[in-house]
Every structure is written in C-alpha cells, then in structure tokens.
Tab-separated table of C-alpha atoms and ligand atoms in Angstrom:
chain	number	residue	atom	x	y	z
A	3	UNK	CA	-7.107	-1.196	6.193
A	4	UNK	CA	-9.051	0.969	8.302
A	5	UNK	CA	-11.618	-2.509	8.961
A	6	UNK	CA	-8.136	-4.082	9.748
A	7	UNK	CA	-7.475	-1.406	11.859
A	8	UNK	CA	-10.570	-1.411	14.086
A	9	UNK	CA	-11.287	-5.100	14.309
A	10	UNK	CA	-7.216	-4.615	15.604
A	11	UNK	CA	-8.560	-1.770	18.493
A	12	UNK	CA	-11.282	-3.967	19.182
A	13	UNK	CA	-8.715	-6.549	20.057
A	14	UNK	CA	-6.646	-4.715	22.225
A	15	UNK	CA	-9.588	-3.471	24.508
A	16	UNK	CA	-11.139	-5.998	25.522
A	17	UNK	CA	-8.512	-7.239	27.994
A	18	UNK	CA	-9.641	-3.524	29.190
A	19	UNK	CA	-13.370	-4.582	30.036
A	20	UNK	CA	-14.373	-3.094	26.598
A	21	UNK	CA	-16.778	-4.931	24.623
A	22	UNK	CA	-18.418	-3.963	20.750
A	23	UNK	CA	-22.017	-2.687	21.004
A	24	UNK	CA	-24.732	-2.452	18.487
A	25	UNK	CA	-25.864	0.045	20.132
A	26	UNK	CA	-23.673	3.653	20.249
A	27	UNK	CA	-26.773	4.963	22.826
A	28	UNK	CA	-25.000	2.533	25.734
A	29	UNK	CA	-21.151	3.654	24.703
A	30	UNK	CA	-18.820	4.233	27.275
A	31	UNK	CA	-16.041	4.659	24.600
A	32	UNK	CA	-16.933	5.470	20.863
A	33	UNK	CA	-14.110	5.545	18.605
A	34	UNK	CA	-14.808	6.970	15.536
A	35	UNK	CA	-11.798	5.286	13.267
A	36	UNK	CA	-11.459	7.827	9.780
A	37	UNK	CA	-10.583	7.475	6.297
A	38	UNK	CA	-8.878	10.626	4.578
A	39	UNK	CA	-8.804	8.764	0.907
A	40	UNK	CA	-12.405	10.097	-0.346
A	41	UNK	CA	-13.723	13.696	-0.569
A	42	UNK	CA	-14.857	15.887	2.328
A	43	UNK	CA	-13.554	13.641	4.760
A	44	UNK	CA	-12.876	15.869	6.655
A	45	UNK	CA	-16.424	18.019	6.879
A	46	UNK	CA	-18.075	14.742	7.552
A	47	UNK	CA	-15.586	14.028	10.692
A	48	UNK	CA	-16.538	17.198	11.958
A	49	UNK	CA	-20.723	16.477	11.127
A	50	UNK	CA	-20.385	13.030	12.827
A	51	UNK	CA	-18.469	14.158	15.813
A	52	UNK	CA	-21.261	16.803	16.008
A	53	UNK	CA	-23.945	14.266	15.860
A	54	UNK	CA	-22.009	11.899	18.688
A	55	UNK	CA	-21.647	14.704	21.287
A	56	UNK	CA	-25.659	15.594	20.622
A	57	UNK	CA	-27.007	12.011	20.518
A	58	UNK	CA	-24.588	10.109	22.898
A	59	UNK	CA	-22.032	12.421	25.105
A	60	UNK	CA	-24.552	15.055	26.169
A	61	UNK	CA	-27.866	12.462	26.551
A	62	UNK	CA	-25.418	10.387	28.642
A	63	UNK	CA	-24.227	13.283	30.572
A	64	UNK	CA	-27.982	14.083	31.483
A	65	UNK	CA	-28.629	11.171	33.058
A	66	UNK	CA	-24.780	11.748	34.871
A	67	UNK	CA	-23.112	9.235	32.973
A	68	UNK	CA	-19.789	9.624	30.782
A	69	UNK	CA	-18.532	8.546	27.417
A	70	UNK	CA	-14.721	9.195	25.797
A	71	UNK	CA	-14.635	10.235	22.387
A	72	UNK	CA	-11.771	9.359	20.714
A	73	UNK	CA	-10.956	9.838	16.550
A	74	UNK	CA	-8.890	7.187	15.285
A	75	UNK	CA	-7.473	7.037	11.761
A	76	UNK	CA	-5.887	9.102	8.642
A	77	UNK	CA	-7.912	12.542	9.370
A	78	UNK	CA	-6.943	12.391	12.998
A	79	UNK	CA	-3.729	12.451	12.045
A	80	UNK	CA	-3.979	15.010	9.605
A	81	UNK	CA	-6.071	17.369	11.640
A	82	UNK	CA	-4.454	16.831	14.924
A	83	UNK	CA	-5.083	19.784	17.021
A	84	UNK	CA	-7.645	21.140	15.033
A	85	UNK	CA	-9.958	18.416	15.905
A	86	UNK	CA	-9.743	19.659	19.888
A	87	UNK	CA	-10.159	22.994	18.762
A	88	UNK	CA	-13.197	22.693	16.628
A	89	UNK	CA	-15.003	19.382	18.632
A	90	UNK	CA	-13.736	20.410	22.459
A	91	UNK	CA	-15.711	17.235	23.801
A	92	UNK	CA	-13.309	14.851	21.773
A	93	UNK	CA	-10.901	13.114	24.830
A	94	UNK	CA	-8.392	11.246	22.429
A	95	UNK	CA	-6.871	11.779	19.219
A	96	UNK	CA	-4.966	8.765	17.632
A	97	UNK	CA	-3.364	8.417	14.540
A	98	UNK	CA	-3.183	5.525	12.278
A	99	UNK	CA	0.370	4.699	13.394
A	100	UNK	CA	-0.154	4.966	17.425
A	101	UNK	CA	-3.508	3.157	17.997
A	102	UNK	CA	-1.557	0.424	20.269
A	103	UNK	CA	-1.559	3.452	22.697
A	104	UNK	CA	-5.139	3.695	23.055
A	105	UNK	CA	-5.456	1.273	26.177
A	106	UNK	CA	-3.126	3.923	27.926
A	107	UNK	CA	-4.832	7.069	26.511
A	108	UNK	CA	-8.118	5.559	27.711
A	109	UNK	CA	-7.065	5.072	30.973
A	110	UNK	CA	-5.668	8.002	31.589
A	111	UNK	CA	-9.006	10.588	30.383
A	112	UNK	CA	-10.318	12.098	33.474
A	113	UNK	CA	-13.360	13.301	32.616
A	114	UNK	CA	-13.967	15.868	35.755
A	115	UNK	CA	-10.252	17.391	35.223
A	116	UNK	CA	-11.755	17.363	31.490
A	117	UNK	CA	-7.565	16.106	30.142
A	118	UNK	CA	-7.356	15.702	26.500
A	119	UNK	CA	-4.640	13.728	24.665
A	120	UNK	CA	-3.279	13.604	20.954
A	121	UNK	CA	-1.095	10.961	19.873
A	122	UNK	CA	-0.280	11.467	16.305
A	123	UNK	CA	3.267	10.018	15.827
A	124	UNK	CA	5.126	8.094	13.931
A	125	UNK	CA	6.760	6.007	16.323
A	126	UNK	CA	10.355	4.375	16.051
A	127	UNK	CA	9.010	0.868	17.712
A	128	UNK	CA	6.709	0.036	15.018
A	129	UNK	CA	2.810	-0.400	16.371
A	130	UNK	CA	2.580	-4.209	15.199
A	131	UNK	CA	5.401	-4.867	17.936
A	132	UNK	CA	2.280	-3.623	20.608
A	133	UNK	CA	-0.231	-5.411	18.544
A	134	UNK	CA	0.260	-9.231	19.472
A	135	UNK	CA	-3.019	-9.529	21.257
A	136	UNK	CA	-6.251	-11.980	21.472
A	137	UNK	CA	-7.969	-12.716	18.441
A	138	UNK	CA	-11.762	-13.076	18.509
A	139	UNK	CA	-15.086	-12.657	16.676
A	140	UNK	CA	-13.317	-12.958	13.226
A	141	UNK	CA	-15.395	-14.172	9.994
A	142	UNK	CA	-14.557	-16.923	7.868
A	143	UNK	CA	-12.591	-13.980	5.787
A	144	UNK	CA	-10.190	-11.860	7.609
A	145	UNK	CA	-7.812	-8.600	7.010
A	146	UNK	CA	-3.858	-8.965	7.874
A	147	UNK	CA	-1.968	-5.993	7.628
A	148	UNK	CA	1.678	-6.458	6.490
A	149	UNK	CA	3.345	-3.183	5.379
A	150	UNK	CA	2.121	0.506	5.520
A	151	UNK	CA	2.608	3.554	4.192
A	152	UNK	CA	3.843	4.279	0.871
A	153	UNK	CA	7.311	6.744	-1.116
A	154	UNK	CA	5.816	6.350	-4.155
A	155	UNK	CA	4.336	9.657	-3.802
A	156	UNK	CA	1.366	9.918	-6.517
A	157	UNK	CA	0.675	13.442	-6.742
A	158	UNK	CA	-3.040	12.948	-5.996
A	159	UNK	CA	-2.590	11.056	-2.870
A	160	UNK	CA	-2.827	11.513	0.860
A	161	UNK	CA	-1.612	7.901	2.193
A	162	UNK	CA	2.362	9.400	2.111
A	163	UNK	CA	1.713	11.815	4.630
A	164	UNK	CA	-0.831	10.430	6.852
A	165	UNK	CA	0.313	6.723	6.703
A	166	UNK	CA	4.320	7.719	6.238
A	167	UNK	CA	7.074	6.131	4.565
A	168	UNK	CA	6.821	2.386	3.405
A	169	UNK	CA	7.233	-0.076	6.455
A	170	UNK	CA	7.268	-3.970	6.072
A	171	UNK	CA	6.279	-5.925	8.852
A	172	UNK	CA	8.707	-8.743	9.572
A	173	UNK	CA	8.035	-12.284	8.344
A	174	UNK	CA	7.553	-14.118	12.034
A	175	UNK	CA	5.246	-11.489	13.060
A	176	UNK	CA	3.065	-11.948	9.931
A	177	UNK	CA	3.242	-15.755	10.129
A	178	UNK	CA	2.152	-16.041	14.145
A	179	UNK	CA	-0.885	-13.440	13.335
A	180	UNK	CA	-1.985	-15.702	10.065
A	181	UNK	CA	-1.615	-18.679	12.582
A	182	UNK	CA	-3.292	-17.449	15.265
A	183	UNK	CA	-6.399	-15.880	12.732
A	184	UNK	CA	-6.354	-19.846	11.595
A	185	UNK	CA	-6.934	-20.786	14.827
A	186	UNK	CA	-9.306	-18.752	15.511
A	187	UNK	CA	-11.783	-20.161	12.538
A	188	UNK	CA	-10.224	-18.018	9.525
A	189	UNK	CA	-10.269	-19.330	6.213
A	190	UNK	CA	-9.325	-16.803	4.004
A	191	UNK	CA	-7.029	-14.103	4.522
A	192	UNK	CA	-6.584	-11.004	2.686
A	193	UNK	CA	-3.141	-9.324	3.340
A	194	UNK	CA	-3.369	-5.702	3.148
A	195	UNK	CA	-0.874	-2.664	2.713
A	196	UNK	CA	-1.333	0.522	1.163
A	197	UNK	CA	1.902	-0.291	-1.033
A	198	UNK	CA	1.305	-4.649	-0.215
A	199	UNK	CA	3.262	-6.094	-2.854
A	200	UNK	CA	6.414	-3.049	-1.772
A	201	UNK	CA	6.531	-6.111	1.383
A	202	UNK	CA	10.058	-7.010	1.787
A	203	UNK	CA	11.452	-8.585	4.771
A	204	UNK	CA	14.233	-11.048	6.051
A	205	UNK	CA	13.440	-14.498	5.027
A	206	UNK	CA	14.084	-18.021	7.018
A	207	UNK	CA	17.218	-18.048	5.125
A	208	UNK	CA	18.270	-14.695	5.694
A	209	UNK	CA	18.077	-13.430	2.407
A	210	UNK	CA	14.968	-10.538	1.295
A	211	UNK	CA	12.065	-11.946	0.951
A	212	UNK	CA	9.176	-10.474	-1.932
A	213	UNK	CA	5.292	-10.965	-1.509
A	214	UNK	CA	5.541	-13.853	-3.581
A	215	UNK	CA	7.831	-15.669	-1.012
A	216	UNK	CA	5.573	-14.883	1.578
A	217	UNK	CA	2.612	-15.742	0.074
A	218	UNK	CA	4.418	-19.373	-0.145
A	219	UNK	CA	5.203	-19.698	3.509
A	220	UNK	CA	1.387	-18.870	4.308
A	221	UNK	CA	0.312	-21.349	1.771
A	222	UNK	CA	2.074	-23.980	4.209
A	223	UNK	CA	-0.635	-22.997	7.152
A	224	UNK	CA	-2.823	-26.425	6.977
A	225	UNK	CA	-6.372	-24.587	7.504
A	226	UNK	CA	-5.508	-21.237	5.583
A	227	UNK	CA	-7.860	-22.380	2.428
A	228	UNK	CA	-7.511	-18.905	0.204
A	229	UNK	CA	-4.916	-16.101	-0.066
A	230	UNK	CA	-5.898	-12.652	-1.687
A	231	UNK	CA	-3.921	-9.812	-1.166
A	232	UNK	CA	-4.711	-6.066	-1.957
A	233	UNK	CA	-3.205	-2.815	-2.790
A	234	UNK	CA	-0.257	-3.121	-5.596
A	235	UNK	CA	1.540	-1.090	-7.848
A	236	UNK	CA	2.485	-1.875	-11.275
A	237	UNK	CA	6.160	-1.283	-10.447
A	238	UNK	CA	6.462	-3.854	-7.901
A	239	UNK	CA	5.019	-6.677	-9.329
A	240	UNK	CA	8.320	-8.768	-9.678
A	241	UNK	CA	9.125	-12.099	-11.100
A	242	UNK	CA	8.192	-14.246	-7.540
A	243	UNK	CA	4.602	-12.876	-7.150
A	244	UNK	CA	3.815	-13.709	-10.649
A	245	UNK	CA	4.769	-17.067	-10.737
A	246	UNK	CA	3.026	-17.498	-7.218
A	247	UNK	CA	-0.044	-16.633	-9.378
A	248	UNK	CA	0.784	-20.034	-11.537
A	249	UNK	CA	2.038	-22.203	-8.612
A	250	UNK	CA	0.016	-21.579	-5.466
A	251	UNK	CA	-3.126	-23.260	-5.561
A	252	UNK	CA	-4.168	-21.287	-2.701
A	253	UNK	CA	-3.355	-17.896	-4.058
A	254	UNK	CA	-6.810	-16.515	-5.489
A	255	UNK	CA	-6.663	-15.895	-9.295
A	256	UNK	CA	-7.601	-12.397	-8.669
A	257	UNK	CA	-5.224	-9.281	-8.900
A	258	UNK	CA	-6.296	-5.304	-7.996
A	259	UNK	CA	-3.574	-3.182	-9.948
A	260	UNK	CA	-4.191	0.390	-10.127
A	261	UNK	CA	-3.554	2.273	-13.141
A	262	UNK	CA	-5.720	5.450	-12.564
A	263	UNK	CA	-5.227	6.523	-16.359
A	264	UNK	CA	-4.395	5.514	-19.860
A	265	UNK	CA	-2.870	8.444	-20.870
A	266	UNK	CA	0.861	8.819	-20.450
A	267	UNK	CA	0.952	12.796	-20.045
A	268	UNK	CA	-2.069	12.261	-17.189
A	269	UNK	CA	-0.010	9.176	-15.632
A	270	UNK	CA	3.236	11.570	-15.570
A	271	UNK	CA	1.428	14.344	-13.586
A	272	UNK	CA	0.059	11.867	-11.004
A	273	UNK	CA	3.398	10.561	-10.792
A	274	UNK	CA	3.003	7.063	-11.399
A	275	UNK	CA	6.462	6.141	-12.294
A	276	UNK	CA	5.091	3.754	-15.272
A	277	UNK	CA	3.673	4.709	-18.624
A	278	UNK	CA	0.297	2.963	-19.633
A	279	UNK	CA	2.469	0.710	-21.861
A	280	UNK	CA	4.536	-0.617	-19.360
A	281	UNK	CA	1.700	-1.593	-17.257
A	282	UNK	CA	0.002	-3.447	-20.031
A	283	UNK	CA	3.354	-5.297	-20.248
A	284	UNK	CA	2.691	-6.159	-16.594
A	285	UNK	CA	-1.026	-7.494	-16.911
A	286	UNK	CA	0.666	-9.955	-19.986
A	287	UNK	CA	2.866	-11.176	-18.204
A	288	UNK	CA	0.620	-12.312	-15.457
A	289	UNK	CA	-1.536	-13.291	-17.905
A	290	UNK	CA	0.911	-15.224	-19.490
A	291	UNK	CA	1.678	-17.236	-15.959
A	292	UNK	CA	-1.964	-17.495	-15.112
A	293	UNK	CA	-4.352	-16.819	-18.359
A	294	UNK	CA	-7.761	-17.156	-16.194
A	295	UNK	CA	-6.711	-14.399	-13.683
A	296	UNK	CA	-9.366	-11.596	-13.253
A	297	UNK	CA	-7.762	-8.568	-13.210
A	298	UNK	CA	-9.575	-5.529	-11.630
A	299	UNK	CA	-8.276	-1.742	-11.700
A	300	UNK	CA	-8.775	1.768	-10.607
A	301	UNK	CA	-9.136	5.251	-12.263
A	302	UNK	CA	-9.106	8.910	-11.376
A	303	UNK	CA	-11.403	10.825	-14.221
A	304	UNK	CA	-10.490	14.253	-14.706
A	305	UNK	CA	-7.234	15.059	-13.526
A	306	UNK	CA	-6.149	18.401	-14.051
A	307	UNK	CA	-5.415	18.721	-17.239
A	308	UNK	CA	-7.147	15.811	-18.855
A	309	UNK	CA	-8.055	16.348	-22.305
A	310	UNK	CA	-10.476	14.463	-24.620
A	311	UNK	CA	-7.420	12.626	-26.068
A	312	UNK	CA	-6.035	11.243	-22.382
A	313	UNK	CA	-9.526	10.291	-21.586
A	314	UNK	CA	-9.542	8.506	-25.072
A	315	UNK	CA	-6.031	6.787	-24.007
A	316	UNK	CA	-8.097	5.377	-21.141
A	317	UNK	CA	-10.769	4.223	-22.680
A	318	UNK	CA	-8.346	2.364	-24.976
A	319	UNK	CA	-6.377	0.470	-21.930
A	320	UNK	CA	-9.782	-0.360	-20.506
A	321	UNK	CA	-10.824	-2.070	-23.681
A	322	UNK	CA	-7.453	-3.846	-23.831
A	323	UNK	CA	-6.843	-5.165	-20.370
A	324	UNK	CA	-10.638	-6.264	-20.386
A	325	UNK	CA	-11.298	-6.206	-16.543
A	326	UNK	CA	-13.473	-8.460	-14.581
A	327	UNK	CA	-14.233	-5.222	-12.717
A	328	UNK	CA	-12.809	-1.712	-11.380
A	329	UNK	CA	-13.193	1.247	-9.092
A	330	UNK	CA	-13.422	4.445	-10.494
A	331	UNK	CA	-13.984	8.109	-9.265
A	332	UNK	CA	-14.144	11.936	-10.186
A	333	UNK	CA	-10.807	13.618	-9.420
A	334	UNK	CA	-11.251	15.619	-6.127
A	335	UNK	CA	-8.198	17.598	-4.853
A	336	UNK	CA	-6.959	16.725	-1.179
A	337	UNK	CA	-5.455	18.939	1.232
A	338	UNK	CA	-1.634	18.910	1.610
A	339	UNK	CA	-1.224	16.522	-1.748
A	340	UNK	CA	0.772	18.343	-4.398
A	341	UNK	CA	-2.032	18.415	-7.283
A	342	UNK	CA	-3.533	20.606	-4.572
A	343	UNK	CA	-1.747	23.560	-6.805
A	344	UNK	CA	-1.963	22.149	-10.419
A	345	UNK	CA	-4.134	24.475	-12.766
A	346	UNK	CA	-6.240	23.181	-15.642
A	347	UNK	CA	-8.848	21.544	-13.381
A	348	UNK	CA	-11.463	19.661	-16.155
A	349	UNK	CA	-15.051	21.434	-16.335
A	350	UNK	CA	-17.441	19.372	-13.718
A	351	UNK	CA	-19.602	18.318	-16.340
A	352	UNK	CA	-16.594	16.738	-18.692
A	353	UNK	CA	-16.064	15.033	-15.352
A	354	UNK	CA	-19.358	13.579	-15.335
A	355	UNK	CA	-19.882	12.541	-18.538
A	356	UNK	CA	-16.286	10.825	-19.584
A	357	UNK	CA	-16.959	9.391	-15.830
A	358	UNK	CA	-20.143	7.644	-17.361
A	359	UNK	CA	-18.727	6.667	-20.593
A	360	UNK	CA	-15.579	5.142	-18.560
A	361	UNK	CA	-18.638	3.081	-16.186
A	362	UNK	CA	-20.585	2.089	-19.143
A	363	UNK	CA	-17.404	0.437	-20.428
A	364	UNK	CA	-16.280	-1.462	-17.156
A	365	UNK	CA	-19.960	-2.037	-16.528
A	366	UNK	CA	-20.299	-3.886	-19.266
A	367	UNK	CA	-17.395	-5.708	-18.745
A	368	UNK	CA	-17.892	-6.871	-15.873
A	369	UNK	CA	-20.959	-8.478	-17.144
A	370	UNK	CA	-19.186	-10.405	-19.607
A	371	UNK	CA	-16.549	-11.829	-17.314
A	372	UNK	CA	-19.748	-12.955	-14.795
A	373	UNK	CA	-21.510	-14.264	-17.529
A	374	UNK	CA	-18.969	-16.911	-18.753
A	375	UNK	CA	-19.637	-18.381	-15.054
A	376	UNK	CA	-23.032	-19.745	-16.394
A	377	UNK	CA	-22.659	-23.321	-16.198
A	378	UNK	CA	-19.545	-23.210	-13.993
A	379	UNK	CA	-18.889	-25.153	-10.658
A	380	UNK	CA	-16.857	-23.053	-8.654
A	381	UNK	CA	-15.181	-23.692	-5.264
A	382	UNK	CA	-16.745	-21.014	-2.825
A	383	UNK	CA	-15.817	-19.693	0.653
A	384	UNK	CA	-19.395	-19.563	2.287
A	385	UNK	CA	-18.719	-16.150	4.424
A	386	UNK	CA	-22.384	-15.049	5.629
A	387	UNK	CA	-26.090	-15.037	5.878
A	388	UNK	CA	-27.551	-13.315	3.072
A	389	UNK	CA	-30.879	-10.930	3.329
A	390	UNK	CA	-33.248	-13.637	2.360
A	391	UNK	CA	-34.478	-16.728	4.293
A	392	UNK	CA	-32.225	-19.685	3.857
A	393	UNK	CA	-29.682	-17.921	1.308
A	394	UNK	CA	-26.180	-17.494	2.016
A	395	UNK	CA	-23.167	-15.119	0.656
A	396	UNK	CA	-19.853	-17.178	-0.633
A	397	UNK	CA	-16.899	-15.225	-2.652
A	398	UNK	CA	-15.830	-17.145	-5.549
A	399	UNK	CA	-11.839	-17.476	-6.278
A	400	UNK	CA	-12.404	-14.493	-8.827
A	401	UNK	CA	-14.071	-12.462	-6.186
A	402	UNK	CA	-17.384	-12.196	-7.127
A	403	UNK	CA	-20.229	-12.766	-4.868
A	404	UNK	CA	-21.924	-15.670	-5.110
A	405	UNK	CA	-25.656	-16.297	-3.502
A	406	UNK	CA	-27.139	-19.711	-3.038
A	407	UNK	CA	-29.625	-21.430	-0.783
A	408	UNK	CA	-29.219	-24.162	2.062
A	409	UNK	CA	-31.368	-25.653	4.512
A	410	UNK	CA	-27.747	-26.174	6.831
A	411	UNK	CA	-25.379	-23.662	8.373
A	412	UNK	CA	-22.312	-23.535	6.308
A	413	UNK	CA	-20.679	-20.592	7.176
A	414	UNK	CA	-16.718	-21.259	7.088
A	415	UNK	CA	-17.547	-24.207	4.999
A	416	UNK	CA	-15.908	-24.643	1.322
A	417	UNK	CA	-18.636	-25.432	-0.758
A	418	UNK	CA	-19.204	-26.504	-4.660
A	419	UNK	CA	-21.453	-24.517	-6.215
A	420	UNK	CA	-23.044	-24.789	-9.315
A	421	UNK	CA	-23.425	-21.138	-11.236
A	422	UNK	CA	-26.689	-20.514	-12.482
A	423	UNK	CA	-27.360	-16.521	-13.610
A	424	UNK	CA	-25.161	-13.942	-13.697
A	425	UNK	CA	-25.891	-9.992	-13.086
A	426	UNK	CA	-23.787	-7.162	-12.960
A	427	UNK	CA	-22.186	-7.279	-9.121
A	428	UNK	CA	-23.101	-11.342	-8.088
A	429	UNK	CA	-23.913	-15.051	-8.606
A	430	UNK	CA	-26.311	-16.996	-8.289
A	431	UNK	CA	-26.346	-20.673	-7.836
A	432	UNK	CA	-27.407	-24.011	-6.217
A	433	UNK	CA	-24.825	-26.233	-4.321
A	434	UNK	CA	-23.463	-29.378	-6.200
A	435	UNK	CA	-24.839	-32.449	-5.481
A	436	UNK	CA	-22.835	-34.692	-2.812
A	437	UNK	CA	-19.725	-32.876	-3.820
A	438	UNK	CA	-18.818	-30.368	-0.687
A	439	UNK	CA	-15.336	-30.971	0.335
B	515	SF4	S1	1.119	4.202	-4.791
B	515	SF4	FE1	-0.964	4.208	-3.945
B	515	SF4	S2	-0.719	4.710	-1.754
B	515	SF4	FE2	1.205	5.269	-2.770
B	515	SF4	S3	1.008	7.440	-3.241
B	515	SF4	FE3	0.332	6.303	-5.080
B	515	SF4	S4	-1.902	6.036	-4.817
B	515	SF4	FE4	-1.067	6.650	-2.801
C-alpha cells in the first residue's frame, strides 16, 4: 500500500514541476513515505532522517541550496510531533490519510521563516476524492487502492490506529482509476486494502456491492488481462468472491489469507474472530469452487503465551492447508497495540527455533507446489528486465516468478511459456513456440 501510496504522491506532484530522481544528492523535495507494520520502525525513521539531513539537507545547504523534508506514511502519523521535536530539519509531516495535501504543504514551507507543518488527520472528505490525477510511468503490473483501514482490531496490530476505521472507496471512483491505469499501458492490477475483501460499496443497481461484484465489473475493462487482489480476512470471504474464483477467467487463481496461528487459544488472544477450524472451512470451500488455487498465508511465531502445543496446532494447519507459499515472522510487540501489555512473552530462542521448524515446513512446500510446474505451459505477464543479458521477469497466474530468455522486448506482452526447472522462490523457462497471444 505504501508503493500504492507513493507512486500516488508521485502523481500528484508533478503538475507541481516535481519530477522522480535516481539520485537523492539533486533533491529538492525528499519524501521519505514509512511503514509502521515491522519492528523498530520507528528507530530506523529517526536513523534515515539522520542520514538525509547529513548527506542531502546540510551538503545542499553548503553550496546555498534548499531541500524540504517531508515523512509520509503510518509512523508519521503515529509520531506526529515527536518527529519535529527529535529531527527539527523535517518541513512536513503527512499521514497516510492526508497525503492529497502535500501539493499545498509544499508550497507553503518557507525555508528562511524555517515554518513547519503536520497534517496527521483523518479527514471527513475522504483523500481518494483529491486523488483523481495524471497517471504515468506505471509497469505492466500496477497497485489500486480500494478500501483502508481496518475494526477488526487484532491485538497485535498497528493498521487500526494509524490507518483508522474501515473505508470503502466507491465503485465509479475505482472503475475510472482501473480505466485510466489501462490506458495508461497496465495489464494487471492488484487491488489493495489493508481489510480488501471488507470492500463494500453501492453498486450500478443500487444495491451493496462485495469484492466479488467488483472484481466482475473490472473483468469487463477490454485491456485489464489479470486481477489479483491482496489483504483478506478469513471472515469476509463471502459467497460472491468465491465463486468469482470459479467464474472469472481473469481473476488470478491465487488467494493471500492470513491466519497468523493454528492454535485456537493463540488465535483468541490476537483477536482473530475465527478459530483455526473455521478458517480451514474457508480454504475448502474455495477449494471446492476452484481446486488449482494456490493459497498463500501468514504467521506470527511466538505470541505471548505460545506454548509447544499452539505451536504444534500450527504446524498441523500448515500441513493441512498445504500452501504454495507464506510470510512468516517472530512476534515483536508494537507501540500503542494492546498485546503491548500481555505477559508470558515466549523465550527468544523458542522464537527462533519453532520460527525455523515453521520455515522448513512452508519451505518445503513451496517447493513442491513449484515443482509440479515442470512440464507446464503457463500464460505469463512479462513485467521486467531481469539481471542477466537477454532474460526477462513474468509472474505466472499462481504468482510465482517466472525467468526466461528473448532476443525481443516483451515487456507488457502476455506470453506462453514453457516451465522448465523449478527452485524454491522462481521459474524458469523458454517461450512456446509460435504460440504468444
Ligand atoms: S485484520 Fe489485518 S489489518 Fe486488521 S487489525 Fe487484524 S492484522 Fe491488522
């Protein structure tokens, strides 16, 4: 979201005169855009604005030049004021929901008079109502947000209070961005939202539309080739976005669904609202609709609390959802999040080593499910150079990477390609004789 989220600031300067640089040496503006979701985020703010002021701001002042420093993102608005305080050359400080103000902000930083300005609220027009601006410089792949924030309130989680209550953006607004990303040379769009399939918004016939209605009107946009969407909860997987699954073509057969744990006690102290059973009941079901989906995951080892037998529990869902591949981390408290204050935090070391044994097993997973790709034409999305001469990077429908040589340019191109190995994170194949579509 936070890619979304730039790529969206990027937008909305350049009508401004600003332009993207490689280089931060020659920035008149640096916007450092944060992530509060992984540990110490907030030390390494601090150590990066440190390292901005000494290698940009104060070089640039030598020579008598400016730049603005402004933080963007979920720490910014968590640390507000104390971002001025501690890093006095910072000019702006945006939060995640007021970043269509930036323009403004920009203009108004007067760097003799040496004026500072935070904008962390939560404003009653909703940003994406600023947000309808040119589109340029996408990839073949692109990020559309369409809902934010998140009430489901997981006791381990920071998006509730930095992102703020669940907010779905309304169906015209979604469809002119999807069109206008089409237009622009997108292919593939990934909708995004911390909470994506909570989406829920008046329909063309007036009545609530789910994801899975959505996801159906987008299908309609001629040139839009794949749809993947990405964060959901268990609990809002409903009847509409599984059967898209089975009856959009376009709809990737690939579905992130966070669990976190196996263990019932565990998922009822993060506050999950679902036991592990009634998320297995989900993945069948799915499963059921579209047998070849891959289904990836993610889990929090060592919650407070954990014992050997919860960390058993989730050893036991991993081994019966069988995923094609997952994220998973040491449990870290975060500032202001409710688990902040739960006791019975698990020994580091237990951490480490159920953290390994839980890696091992979706490690090895994951090779399996590349592996029965061996042999397999699939249908790729050809999205970038890669490092070596002539190669190229494609995601397949199932989301893995997928390398492969050409003497042509076929970035944007949908390509056939014929899988030849498989390793743990990619692909590797050779393009299909006469049969690119
Ligand atoms: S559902 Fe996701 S975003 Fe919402 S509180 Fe839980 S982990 Fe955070």
């Amino acid at each position: 979201m936070n890619f979304y989220d730039s790529e969206k600031m990027s937008d909305l300067l350049k009508p401004h005169g600003y332009q993207l640089d490689n280089n931060e040496d020659n920035a008149d503006l640096i916007v450092l855009n944060t992530c509060h979701i992984r540990e110490k985020a907030v030390e390494k703010t601090y150590s990066e604005l440190g390292r901005i002021r000494d290698k940009i701001k104060l070089r640039k002042e030598k020579t008598g030049k400016k730049s603005i420093v402004a933080v963007a993102g979920c720490v910014a608005q968590a640390q507000g004021k104390e971002i001025m305080k501690r890093s006095p050359w910072v000019d702006i400080v945006v939060g995640p929901q007021s970043y269509q103000n930036l323009p403004e902000l920009i203009s108004k930083v007067d760097p003799v008079k040496n004026n500072k300005y935070i904008d962390i609220e939560f404003p009653t027009i909703p940003k994406f109502d600023h947000l309808d601006c040119h589109i340029s410089d996408r990839s073949p792949s692109a990020f559309l947000t369409i809902q934010e924030g998140c009430d489901k309130f997981c006791t381990f989680c920071v998006v509730p209070y930095t992102r703020g209550a669940e907010y779905s953006r309304p169906l015209t607004s979604i469809i002119d961005e999807a069109k206008k990303l089409v237009d622009s040379g997108v292919k593939e769009i990934t909708l995004l939202g911390q909470n994506v399939n909570a989406w829920n918004a008046v329909g063309k016939d007036k009545n609530i539309w789910g994801l899975g209605r959505l996801i159906e009107e987008l299908a309609k946009i001629k040139d839009l080739k794949f749809i993947r969407y990405t964060t959901s909860h268990p609990l809002d997987m409903d009847i509409e976005l599984i059967e898209a699954h089975r009856d959009i073509d376009k709809l990737m057969p690939y579905l992130h669904l966070p669990v976190q744990s196996g263990s019932d006690k565990v998922l009822k102290m993060m506050n999950r609202k679902h036991t592990s059973a009634e998320y297995i009941k989900v993945i069948d079901k799915i499963r059921d609709y579209n047998p070849k989906i891959a289904i990836s995951g993610d889990f929090i080892i060592g919650f407070p609390g954990e014992t050997d037998k919860d960390h058993q529990a989730t050893l036991n869902l991993i081994k019966e959802i069988n995923y094609s591949q997952a994220y998973s981390f040491k449990y870290s408290s975060r500032p202001g999040t409710p688990a902040v204050v739960f006791f019975n935090h698990v020994d580091e070391n237990i951490k480490n080593s159920r953290l390994q044994e839980v890696q091992d097993l979706l490690r090895l997973q994951q090779m399996e499910f590349n592996k029965q790709f061996i042999n397999s034409t699939q249908k790729v999305l050809v999205l970038k150079n890669g490092k070596k001469n002539g190669q190229y990077l494609g995601r397949s429908p199932f989301n893995q990477s997928i390398y492969f040589y050409s003497d042509n340019n076929l970035i944007g191109s949908t390509i056939d390609i014929n899988v030849t190995e498989a390793f743990q994170n990619s692909l590797t194949g050779v393009i299909k004789p006469n049969k690119n579509i």
